[in-house]
Structure formats: structure tokens, C-alpha cells
Amino acid sequence: MLFRQLFDSETYTYTYLIADRGTGDAALVDPVLEQVDRDLKLIEELGLVLRYGLETHIHADHITGTGKLRELTGCQGIVPENAHAVCADRQIKDGEILQLGTIAIEAIATPGHTDSHMAYLVHGDRVLTGDALFIRGCGRTDFQSGDAGILYDAVTQRLFTLPEETLVYPGHDYRGQTMSAIGEEKRFNPRFVGRDRHDFIAFMKSLNLANPKKMMEAVPANERCGQINSAA
């Protein structure tokens, strides 16, 4: 397996390139529009063929690159089941396995940050957690039909039940960290350690966070698979 973690410094977003070295089949998870040229250059250099642009959720902080990638490469755009993006080629369901050559990418429903969110277990040994679980943190739950209680359930029942050695690759990091492990987050993540569901809900309600800078343009654009409404 070829696995690369790519970074957008404006939105602190991680994009993941996954590929089967034998077949050359590749997927980009959570691509960023402004980084499409960078990502395509890397794919070309490595002799890969992009098959899928795969989203963990409908993003509020950046515009997805999947639509542009689809135009340029013919790849399929895939979003979680029930995501508000009718332009996507397909929706992926909880437990569904996306096969990339010999590599299995399993969808794990992890709603709460938004009402339709997937984490992806890759090759059985690493999980792309999107905005459900960060390194020593988690995604907010105060917009896009977010729900703190549902997020608590998703993280504790779906992610924290994975083997402790499972590597954690988040959708964002704001402190310069790149990866963690399930066992680490169970022991050290301050959002969850020592908090029951009630405490977690109360804590998330108290955060009072500012909206993402690009929210007003990103959400509607991402519901159109990254197409910006020039008439707006």
C-alpha cells in the first residue's frame, strides 16, 4: 500500500492519498480545491490512476477538490450515506467496503460533528477519522445538524472499540501533530477522558466557537461537489 498524508496550511486540513502499488489504483480522501494541482502532480509522478474522491463529510471550512478532480480525471465522487450532495456519483454506507486493488477501505458511521459522517478503516491498521476524532480533541457539534451526544456515542462505541494499536489519522490538526493511535486517544484525549455522555454534552455546549471563515461559501459549494456558485 502507498499511503501519503498531505496538508493544506490555510485550513489545517489533511488529505490522504491511498493507492495499491500493484494496480496503481488510487483514492484521495478529503481533497482541498486549492491543492488539486499539487495532488494531481503527485499522482502523475507516482504513476497512479485516481479512481475515487472520497469525503468523510460535507465540510464547512474548505471547498472540496473532488468535483474538480472528477472533471480532470473521471474519478468517482463518493460521499457518506444521507449527505446532502446529490451531485455525487455514489453514497457509501456504514460497513460498506470500498476496494482499491487489494486494499480494503471500510466505512464506519461516525455522525455527530455532522449528521452524515464516515470514518474510514484502511487496510485494517489505520483509521481516517475526519472531524469525528482529532489528536487530543474532536470536531465541533454546534452546526450542520451536529449532536454532541451522538458524537460521543460514535467515538466511544465505534472508534474506541477498534484495536488500541490502530493508527489515527485525523481530518485536521491545529497543533502540528500528524497521527496518533486509538489507545493513546482513549487514555489522553481530554474531550473524552473522565467524561461520561452527559459531561461531554455539557462541555461541547460551553465551547462557544466562532464559525469557520469559509463556512458561508464552503457548505453550499460542497453540497454541489465543490462547484462554486459564481452568481452568488
PDB file of C-alpha atoms in Angstrom:
ATOM      1  CA  MET A   1       0.000   0.000   0.000  1.00  0.00           C
ATOM      2  CA  LEU A   2       1.066   3.536  -0.745  1.00  0.00           C
ATOM      3  CA  PHE A   3      -0.166   5.994   1.887  1.00  0.00           C
ATOM      4  CA  ARG A   4       0.543   9.720   1.962  1.00  0.00           C
ATOM      5  CA  GLN A   5      -0.663  12.468   4.274  1.00  0.00           C
ATOM      6  CA  LEU A   6      -0.969  15.880   2.608  1.00  0.00           C
ATOM      7  CA  PHE A   7      -1.653  19.217   4.295  1.00  0.00           C
ATOM      8  CA  ASP A   8      -3.439  22.461   3.460  1.00  0.00           C
ATOM      9  CA  SER A   9      -1.919  25.189   5.639  1.00  0.00           C
ATOM     10  CA  GLU A  10      -4.795  27.665   5.244  1.00  0.00           C
ATOM     11  CA  THR A  11      -7.491  25.374   6.652  1.00  0.00           C
ATOM     12  CA  TYR A  12      -5.282  22.897   8.559  1.00  0.00           C
ATOM     13  CA  THR A  13      -6.856  20.111   6.528  1.00  0.00           C
ATOM     14  CA  TYR A  14      -5.267  16.716   5.958  1.00  0.00           C
ATOM     15  CA  THR A  15      -5.874  14.995   2.640  1.00  0.00           C
ATOM     16  CA  TYR A  16      -4.930  11.338   2.313  1.00  0.00           C
ATOM     17  CA  LEU A  17      -3.665   9.599  -0.797  1.00  0.00           C
ATOM     18  CA  ILE A  18      -4.171   5.835  -0.709  1.00  0.00           C
ATOM     19  CA  ALA A  19      -3.090   3.552  -3.530  1.00  0.00           C
ATOM     20  CA  ASP A  20      -2.452  -0.065  -4.397  1.00  0.00           C
ATOM     21  CA  ARG A  21       1.128  -0.201  -5.642  1.00  0.00           C
ATOM     22  CA  GLY A  22       0.391  -3.219  -7.822  1.00  0.00           C
ATOM     23  CA  THR A  23      -2.614  -1.915  -9.744  1.00  0.00           C
ATOM     24  CA  GLY A  24      -1.887   1.793  -9.421  1.00  0.00           C
ATOM     25  CA  ASP A  25      -5.496   2.434  -8.345  1.00  0.00           C
ATOM     26  CA  ALA A  26      -5.710   5.439  -6.025  1.00  0.00           C
ATOM     27  CA  ALA A  27      -8.147   7.400  -3.869  1.00  0.00           C
ATOM     28  CA  LEU A  28      -7.921  10.860  -2.350  1.00  0.00           C
ATOM     29  CA  VAL A  29      -9.769  11.351   0.928  1.00  0.00           C
ATOM     30  CA  ASP A  30     -10.964  14.893   1.698  1.00  0.00           C
ATOM     31  CA  PRO A  31      -9.162  16.713  -1.125  1.00  0.00           C
ATOM     32  CA  VAL A  32      -9.000  20.530  -0.994  1.00  0.00           C
ATOM     33  CA  LEU A  33      -9.852  22.582  -4.083  1.00  0.00           C
ATOM     34  CA  GLU A  34      -6.785  24.830  -3.842  1.00  0.00           C
ATOM     35  CA  GLN A  35      -4.500  21.786  -3.677  1.00  0.00           C
ATOM     36  CA  VAL A  36      -5.827  19.907  -6.729  1.00  0.00           C
ATOM     37  CA  ASP A  37      -2.779  20.759  -8.858  1.00  0.00           C
ATOM     38  CA  ARG A  38      -0.425  19.551  -6.129  1.00  0.00           C
ATOM     39  CA  ASP A  39      -2.334  16.325  -5.654  1.00  0.00           C
ATOM     40  CA  LEU A  40      -2.575  15.553  -9.381  1.00  0.00           C
ATOM     41  CA  LYS A  41       1.124  16.210  -9.847  1.00  0.00           C
ATOM     42  CA  LEU A  42       1.947  13.699  -7.115  1.00  0.00           C
ATOM     43  CA  ILE A  43      -0.442  11.127  -8.577  1.00  0.00           C
ATOM     44  CA  GLU A  44       1.154  11.539 -12.001  1.00  0.00           C
ATOM     45  CA  GLU A  45       4.686  11.324 -10.619  1.00  0.00           C
ATOM     46  CA  LEU A  46       3.863   8.099  -8.805  1.00  0.00           C
ATOM     47  CA  GLY A  47       2.227   6.561 -11.874  1.00  0.00           C
ATOM     48  CA  LEU A  48      -1.185   6.191 -10.246  1.00  0.00           C
ATOM     49  CA  VAL A  49      -4.739   6.362 -11.580  1.00  0.00           C
ATOM     50  CA  LEU A  50      -7.216   8.258  -9.435  1.00  0.00           C
ATOM     51  CA  ARG A  51     -10.382   6.195  -9.046  1.00  0.00           C
ATOM     52  CA  TYR A  52     -12.135   7.894  -6.148  1.00  0.00           C
ATOM     53  CA  GLY A  53     -12.504  11.253  -4.413  1.00  0.00           C
ATOM     54  CA  LEU A  54     -13.811  10.186  -1.023  1.00  0.00           C
ATOM     55  CA  GLU A  55     -15.336  12.533   1.546  1.00  0.00           C
ATOM     56  CA  THR A  56     -15.673  11.992   5.283  1.00  0.00           C
ATOM     57  CA  HIS A  57     -18.488  14.583   5.404  1.00  0.00           C
ATOM     58  CA  ILE A  58     -19.773  17.846   3.942  1.00  0.00           C
ATOM     59  CA  HIS A  59     -17.079  20.275   5.030  1.00  0.00           C
ATOM     60  CA  ALA A  60     -17.664  23.773   6.401  1.00  0.00           C
ATOM     61  CA  ASP A  61     -14.084  25.038   6.460  1.00  0.00           C
ATOM     62  CA  HIS A  62     -12.867  24.318   2.926  1.00  0.00           C
ATOM     63  CA  ILE A  63     -14.217  23.613  -0.526  1.00  0.00           C
ATOM     64  CA  THR A  64     -13.676  20.057  -1.666  1.00  0.00           C
ATOM     65  CA  GLY A  65     -11.455  19.303  -4.636  1.00  0.00           C
ATOM     66  CA  THR A  66     -13.458  16.228  -5.605  1.00  0.00           C
ATOM     67  CA  GLY A  67     -15.572  17.985  -8.233  1.00  0.00           C
ATOM     68  CA  LYS A  68     -12.516  19.404  -9.999  1.00  0.00           C
ATOM     69  CA  LEU A  69     -10.706  16.089  -9.747  1.00  0.00           C
ATOM     70  CA  ARG A  70     -13.704  14.361 -11.281  1.00  0.00           C
ATOM     71  CA  GLU A  71     -13.648  16.791 -14.222  1.00  0.00           C
ATOM     72  CA  LEU A  72      -9.943  16.260 -14.810  1.00  0.00           C
ATOM     73  CA  THR A  73      -9.592  12.522 -14.185  1.00  0.00           C
ATOM     74  CA  GLY A  74     -13.029  10.909 -14.444  1.00  0.00           C
ATOM     75  CA  CYS A  75     -12.774   9.614 -10.876  1.00  0.00           C
ATOM     76  CA  GLN A  76     -15.919   8.883  -8.883  1.00  0.00           C
ATOM     77  CA  GLY A  77     -17.012  11.290  -6.169  1.00  0.00           C
ATOM     78  CA  ILE A  78     -18.196   9.426  -3.059  1.00  0.00           C
ATOM     79  CA  VAL A  79     -19.904  10.906  -0.003  1.00  0.00           C
ATOM     80  CA  PRO A  80     -21.378   9.334   3.149  1.00  0.00           C
ATOM     81  CA  GLU A  81     -24.898   7.992   3.038  1.00  0.00           C
ATOM     82  CA  ASN A  82     -27.512  10.735   3.558  1.00  0.00           C
ATOM     83  CA  ALA A  83     -25.012  13.539   2.894  1.00  0.00           C
ATOM     84  CA  HIS A  84     -26.627  16.495   1.148  1.00  0.00           C
ATOM     85  CA  ALA A  85     -24.697  16.225  -2.104  1.00  0.00           C
ATOM     86  CA  VAL A  86     -26.947  14.883  -4.848  1.00  0.00           C
ATOM     87  CA  CYS A  87     -24.222  15.547  -7.422  1.00  0.00           C
ATOM     88  CA  ALA A  88     -22.031  12.763  -6.000  1.00  0.00           C
ATOM     89  CA  ASP A  89     -21.584   9.619  -8.069  1.00  0.00           C
ATOM     90  CA  ARG A  90     -22.462   7.433  -5.120  1.00  0.00           C
ATOM     91  CA  GLN A  91     -23.045   7.339  -1.393  1.00  0.00           C
ATOM     92  CA  ILE A  92     -21.212   4.914   0.861  1.00  0.00           C
ATOM     93  CA  LYS A  93     -22.980   3.124   3.705  1.00  0.00           C
ATOM     94  CA  ASP A  94     -21.853   2.091   7.166  1.00  0.00           C
ATOM     95  CA  GLY A  95     -19.923  -1.170   6.905  1.00  0.00           C
ATOM     96  CA  GLU A  96     -19.512  -0.925   3.143  1.00  0.00           C
ATOM     97  CA  ILE A  97     -16.063  -1.776   1.837  1.00  0.00           C
ATOM     98  CA  LEU A  98     -14.506   0.190  -0.985  1.00  0.00           C
ATOM     99  CA  GLN A  99     -11.948  -1.988  -2.708  1.00  0.00           C
ATOM    100  CA  LEU A 100      -8.851  -0.268  -4.087  1.00  0.00           C
ATOM    101  CA  GLY A 101      -6.912  -3.059  -5.735  1.00  0.00           C
ATOM    102  CA  THR A 102      -6.032  -5.307  -2.815  1.00  0.00           C
ATOM    103  CA  ILE A 103      -6.672  -2.571  -0.240  1.00  0.00           C
ATOM    104  CA  ALA A 104      -9.934  -2.553   1.680  1.00  0.00           C
ATOM    105  CA  ILE A 105     -11.364   0.770   2.874  1.00  0.00           C
ATOM    106  CA  GLU A 106     -14.225   0.175   5.308  1.00  0.00           C
ATOM    107  CA  ALA A 107     -16.748   2.909   6.089  1.00  0.00           C
ATOM    108  CA  ILE A 108     -17.579   3.431   9.764  1.00  0.00           C
ATOM    109  CA  ALA A 109     -20.544   5.688  10.525  1.00  0.00           C
ATOM    110  CA  THR A 110     -19.393   8.342  12.987  1.00  0.00           C
ATOM    111  CA  PRO A 111     -22.074  11.065  12.992  1.00  0.00           C
ATOM    112  CA  GLY A 112     -22.256  13.889  15.499  1.00  0.00           C
ATOM    113  CA  HIS A 113     -19.963  16.523  14.008  1.00  0.00           C
ATOM    114  CA  THR A 114     -22.481  16.480  11.163  1.00  0.00           C
ATOM    115  CA  ASP A 115     -25.487  14.237  10.681  1.00  0.00           C
ATOM    116  CA  SER A 116     -23.724  12.234   7.957  1.00  0.00           C
ATOM    117  CA  HIS A 117     -20.074  11.484   8.676  1.00  0.00           C
ATOM    118  CA  MET A 118     -17.857   8.489   7.953  1.00  0.00           C
ATOM    119  CA  ALA A 119     -14.506   7.396   9.271  1.00  0.00           C
ATOM    120  CA  TYR A 120     -12.562   5.002   7.043  1.00  0.00           C
ATOM    121  CA  LEU A 121     -10.634   1.992   8.287  1.00  0.00           C
ATOM    122  CA  VAL A 122      -7.817   1.467   5.794  1.00  0.00           C
ATOM    123  CA  HIS A 123      -6.054  -1.866   5.361  1.00  0.00           C
ATOM    124  CA  GLY A 124      -7.233  -2.863   8.844  1.00  0.00           C
ATOM    125  CA  ASP A 125      -4.479  -0.952  10.624  1.00  0.00           C
ATOM    126  CA  ARG A 126      -5.278   2.775  10.373  1.00  0.00           C
ATOM    127  CA  VAL A 127      -8.415   4.850  10.592  1.00  0.00           C
ATOM    128  CA  LEU A 128      -9.086   8.184   8.909  1.00  0.00           C
ATOM    129  CA  THR A 129     -11.293   9.863  11.492  1.00  0.00           C
ATOM    130  CA  GLY A 130     -12.282  13.035   9.629  1.00  0.00           C
ATOM    131  CA  ASP A 131     -13.725  15.551  12.086  1.00  0.00           C
ATOM    132  CA  ALA A 132     -15.150  12.966  14.478  1.00  0.00           C
ATOM    133  CA  LEU A 133     -11.884  12.464  16.353  1.00  0.00           C
ATOM    134  CA  PHE A 134      -8.806  14.686  16.364  1.00  0.00           C
ATOM    135  CA  ILE A 135      -5.499  14.159  18.109  1.00  0.00           C
ATOM    136  CA  ARG A 136      -6.408  15.061  21.689  1.00  0.00           C
ATOM    137  CA  GLY A 137      -9.644  16.658  20.517  1.00  0.00           C
ATOM    138  CA  CYS A 138     -12.747  16.234  18.373  1.00  0.00           C
ATOM    139  CA  GLY A 139     -14.859  18.150  15.887  1.00  0.00           C
ATOM    140  CA  ARG A 140     -17.434  20.695  16.983  1.00  0.00           C
ATOM    141  CA  THR A 141     -21.124  19.801  17.135  1.00  0.00           C
ATOM    142  CA  ASP A 142     -22.907  23.164  17.044  1.00  0.00           C
ATOM    143  CA  PHE A 143     -23.945  23.389  13.374  1.00  0.00           C
ATOM    144  CA  GLN A 144     -24.775  21.257  10.297  1.00  0.00           C
ATOM    145  CA  SER A 145     -27.186  19.177  12.395  1.00  0.00           C
ATOM    146  CA  GLY A 146     -24.396  18.282  14.785  1.00  0.00           C
ATOM    147  CA  ASP A 147     -25.200  16.467  18.023  1.00  0.00           C
ATOM    148  CA  ALA A 148     -22.746  16.108  20.900  1.00  0.00           C
ATOM    149  CA  GLY A 149     -24.402  13.026  22.352  1.00  0.00           C
ATOM    150  CA  ILE A 150     -24.356  11.242  19.007  1.00  0.00           C
ATOM    151  CA  LEU A 151     -20.689  12.153  18.538  1.00  0.00           C
ATOM    152  CA  TYR A 152     -19.850  10.790  21.995  1.00  0.00           C
ATOM    153  CA  ASP A 153     -21.560   7.523  21.117  1.00  0.00           C
ATOM    154  CA  ALA A 154     -19.814   7.302  17.746  1.00  0.00           C
ATOM    155  CA  VAL A 155     -16.343   7.883  19.153  1.00  0.00           C
ATOM    156  CA  THR A 156     -16.676   5.696  22.240  1.00  0.00           C
ATOM    157  CA  GLN A 157     -18.647   2.853  20.625  1.00  0.00           C
ATOM    158  CA  ARG A 158     -17.298   2.795  17.057  1.00  0.00           C
ATOM    159  CA  LEU A 159     -13.749   4.197  17.190  1.00  0.00           C
ATOM    160  CA  PHE A 160     -12.569   3.453  20.732  1.00  0.00           C
ATOM    161  CA  THR A 161     -13.585  -0.186  20.246  1.00  0.00           C
ATOM    162  CA  LEU A 162     -11.017  -0.623  17.464  1.00  0.00           C
ATOM    163  CA  PRO A 163      -7.729  -2.310  18.467  1.00  0.00           C
ATOM    164  CA  GLU A 164      -5.635   0.092  20.525  1.00  0.00           C
ATOM    165  CA  GLU A 165      -2.716  -0.128  18.088  1.00  0.00           C
ATOM    166  CA  THR A 166      -4.896   1.170  15.238  1.00  0.00           C
ATOM    167  CA  LEU A 167      -3.301   4.348  13.909  1.00  0.00           C
ATOM    168  CA  VAL A 168      -5.403   7.515  13.955  1.00  0.00           C
ATOM    169  CA  TYR A 169      -5.152   9.982  11.076  1.00  0.00           C
ATOM    170  CA  PRO A 170      -7.473  12.980  11.626  1.00  0.00           C
ATOM    171  CA  GLY A 171      -9.105  15.353   9.165  1.00  0.00           C
ATOM    172  CA  HIS A 172      -7.421  18.374  10.760  1.00  0.00           C
ATOM    173  CA  ASP A 173      -4.755  19.265  13.254  1.00  0.00           C
ATOM    174  CA  TYR A 174      -4.111  22.726  14.631  1.00  0.00           C
ATOM    175  CA  ARG A 175      -1.062  21.943  16.793  1.00  0.00           C
ATOM    176  CA  GLY A 176       1.375  20.352  14.356  1.00  0.00           C
ATOM    177  CA  GLN A 177       0.601  16.714  15.128  1.00  0.00           C
ATOM    178  CA  THR A 178       0.175  14.242  12.286  1.00  0.00           C
ATOM    179  CA  MET A 179      -1.001  10.954  13.752  1.00  0.00           C
ATOM    180  CA  SER A 180      -1.936   9.136  16.931  1.00  0.00           C
ATOM    181  CA  ALA A 181      -3.361   5.757  17.938  1.00  0.00           C
ATOM    182  CA  ILE A 182      -6.670   4.598  19.350  1.00  0.00           C
ATOM    183  CA  GLY A 183      -5.046   3.550  22.628  1.00  0.00           C
ATOM    184  CA  GLU A 184      -3.458   6.987  23.027  1.00  0.00           C
ATOM    185  CA  GLU A 185      -6.713   8.817  22.438  1.00  0.00           C
ATOM    186  CA  LYS A 186      -8.586   6.592  24.873  1.00  0.00           C
ATOM    187  CA  ARG A 187      -6.022   7.428  27.559  1.00  0.00           C
ATOM    188  CA  PHE A 188      -5.128  11.052  26.834  1.00  0.00           C
ATOM    189  CA  ASN A 189      -7.840  12.794  24.802  1.00  0.00           C
ATOM    190  CA  PRO A 190      -9.157  15.455  27.225  1.00  0.00           C
ATOM    191  CA  ARG A 191     -12.521  15.684  25.456  1.00  0.00           C
ATOM    192  CA  PHE A 192     -13.344  12.106  26.496  1.00  0.00           C
ATOM    193  CA  VAL A 193     -11.133  11.055  29.411  1.00  0.00           C
ATOM    194  CA  GLY A 194     -13.081  11.282  32.655  1.00  0.00           C
ATOM    195  CA  ARG A 195     -16.277  12.439  30.935  1.00  0.00           C
ATOM    196  CA  ASP A 196     -19.488  10.482  30.634  1.00  0.00           C
ATOM    197  CA  ARG A 197     -22.015  11.269  27.909  1.00  0.00           C
ATOM    198  CA  HIS A 198     -23.766  13.946  29.982  1.00  0.00           C
ATOM    199  CA  ASP A 199     -20.496  15.692  30.851  1.00  0.00           C
ATOM    200  CA  PHE A 200     -19.354  15.597  27.235  1.00  0.00           C
ATOM    201  CA  ILE A 201     -22.590  17.193  26.009  1.00  0.00           C
ATOM    202  CA  ALA A 202     -22.318  19.957  28.598  1.00  0.00           C
ATOM    203  CA  PHE A 203     -18.679  20.602  27.715  1.00  0.00           C
ATOM    204  CA  MET A 204     -19.353  20.809  23.970  1.00  0.00           C
ATOM    205  CA  LYS A 205     -22.220  23.258  24.565  1.00  0.00           C
ATOM    206  CA  SER A 206     -19.866  25.517  26.531  1.00  0.00           C
ATOM    207  CA  LEU A 207     -17.243  25.943  23.780  1.00  0.00           C
ATOM    208  CA  ASN A 208     -18.827  28.995  22.082  1.00  0.00           C
ATOM    209  CA  LEU A 209     -16.668  28.730  18.958  1.00  0.00           C
ATOM    210  CA  ALA A 210     -16.606  31.208  16.087  1.00  0.00           C
ATOM    211  CA  ASN A 211     -17.873  29.932  12.743  1.00  0.00           C
ATOM    212  CA  PRO A 212     -15.256  28.751  10.219  1.00  0.00           C
ATOM    213  CA  LYS A 213     -14.133  31.611   7.975  1.00  0.00           C
ATOM    214  CA  LYS A 214     -15.223  29.857   4.781  1.00  0.00           C
ATOM    215  CA  MET A 215     -18.449  28.373   6.110  1.00  0.00           C
ATOM    216  CA  MET A 216     -20.854  30.518   4.070  1.00  0.00           C
ATOM    217  CA  GLU A 217     -19.204  29.563   0.791  1.00  0.00           C
ATOM    218  CA  ALA A 218     -17.896  26.098   1.661  1.00  0.00           C
ATOM    219  CA  VAL A 219     -21.097  24.354   2.758  1.00  0.00           C
ATOM    220  CA  PRO A 220     -23.220  25.246  -0.310  1.00  0.00           C
ATOM    221  CA  ALA A 221     -20.263  24.618  -2.633  1.00  0.00           C
ATOM    222  CA  ASN A 222     -19.646  21.208  -1.096  1.00  0.00           C
ATOM    223  CA  GLU A 223     -23.301  20.310  -1.443  1.00  0.00           C
ATOM    224  CA  ARG A 224     -22.602  20.843  -5.152  1.00  0.00           C
ATOM    225  CA  CYS A 225     -19.440  18.679  -5.000  1.00  0.00           C
ATOM    226  CA  GLY A 226     -17.132  21.671  -4.901  1.00  0.00           C
ATOM    227  CA  GLN A 227     -18.796  23.775  -7.579  1.00  0.00           C
ATOM    228  CA  ILE A 228     -18.685  27.452  -6.643  1.00  0.00           C
ATOM    229  CA  ASN A 229     -21.796  29.438  -7.480  1.00  0.00           C
ATOM    230  CA  SER A 230     -20.318  32.358  -9.393  1.00  0.00           C
ATOM    231  CA  ALA A 231     -23.669  34.154  -9.399  1.00  0.00           C
ATOM    232  CA  ALA A 232     -23.768  34.330  -5.615  1.00  0.00           C
TER     233      ALA A 232
END
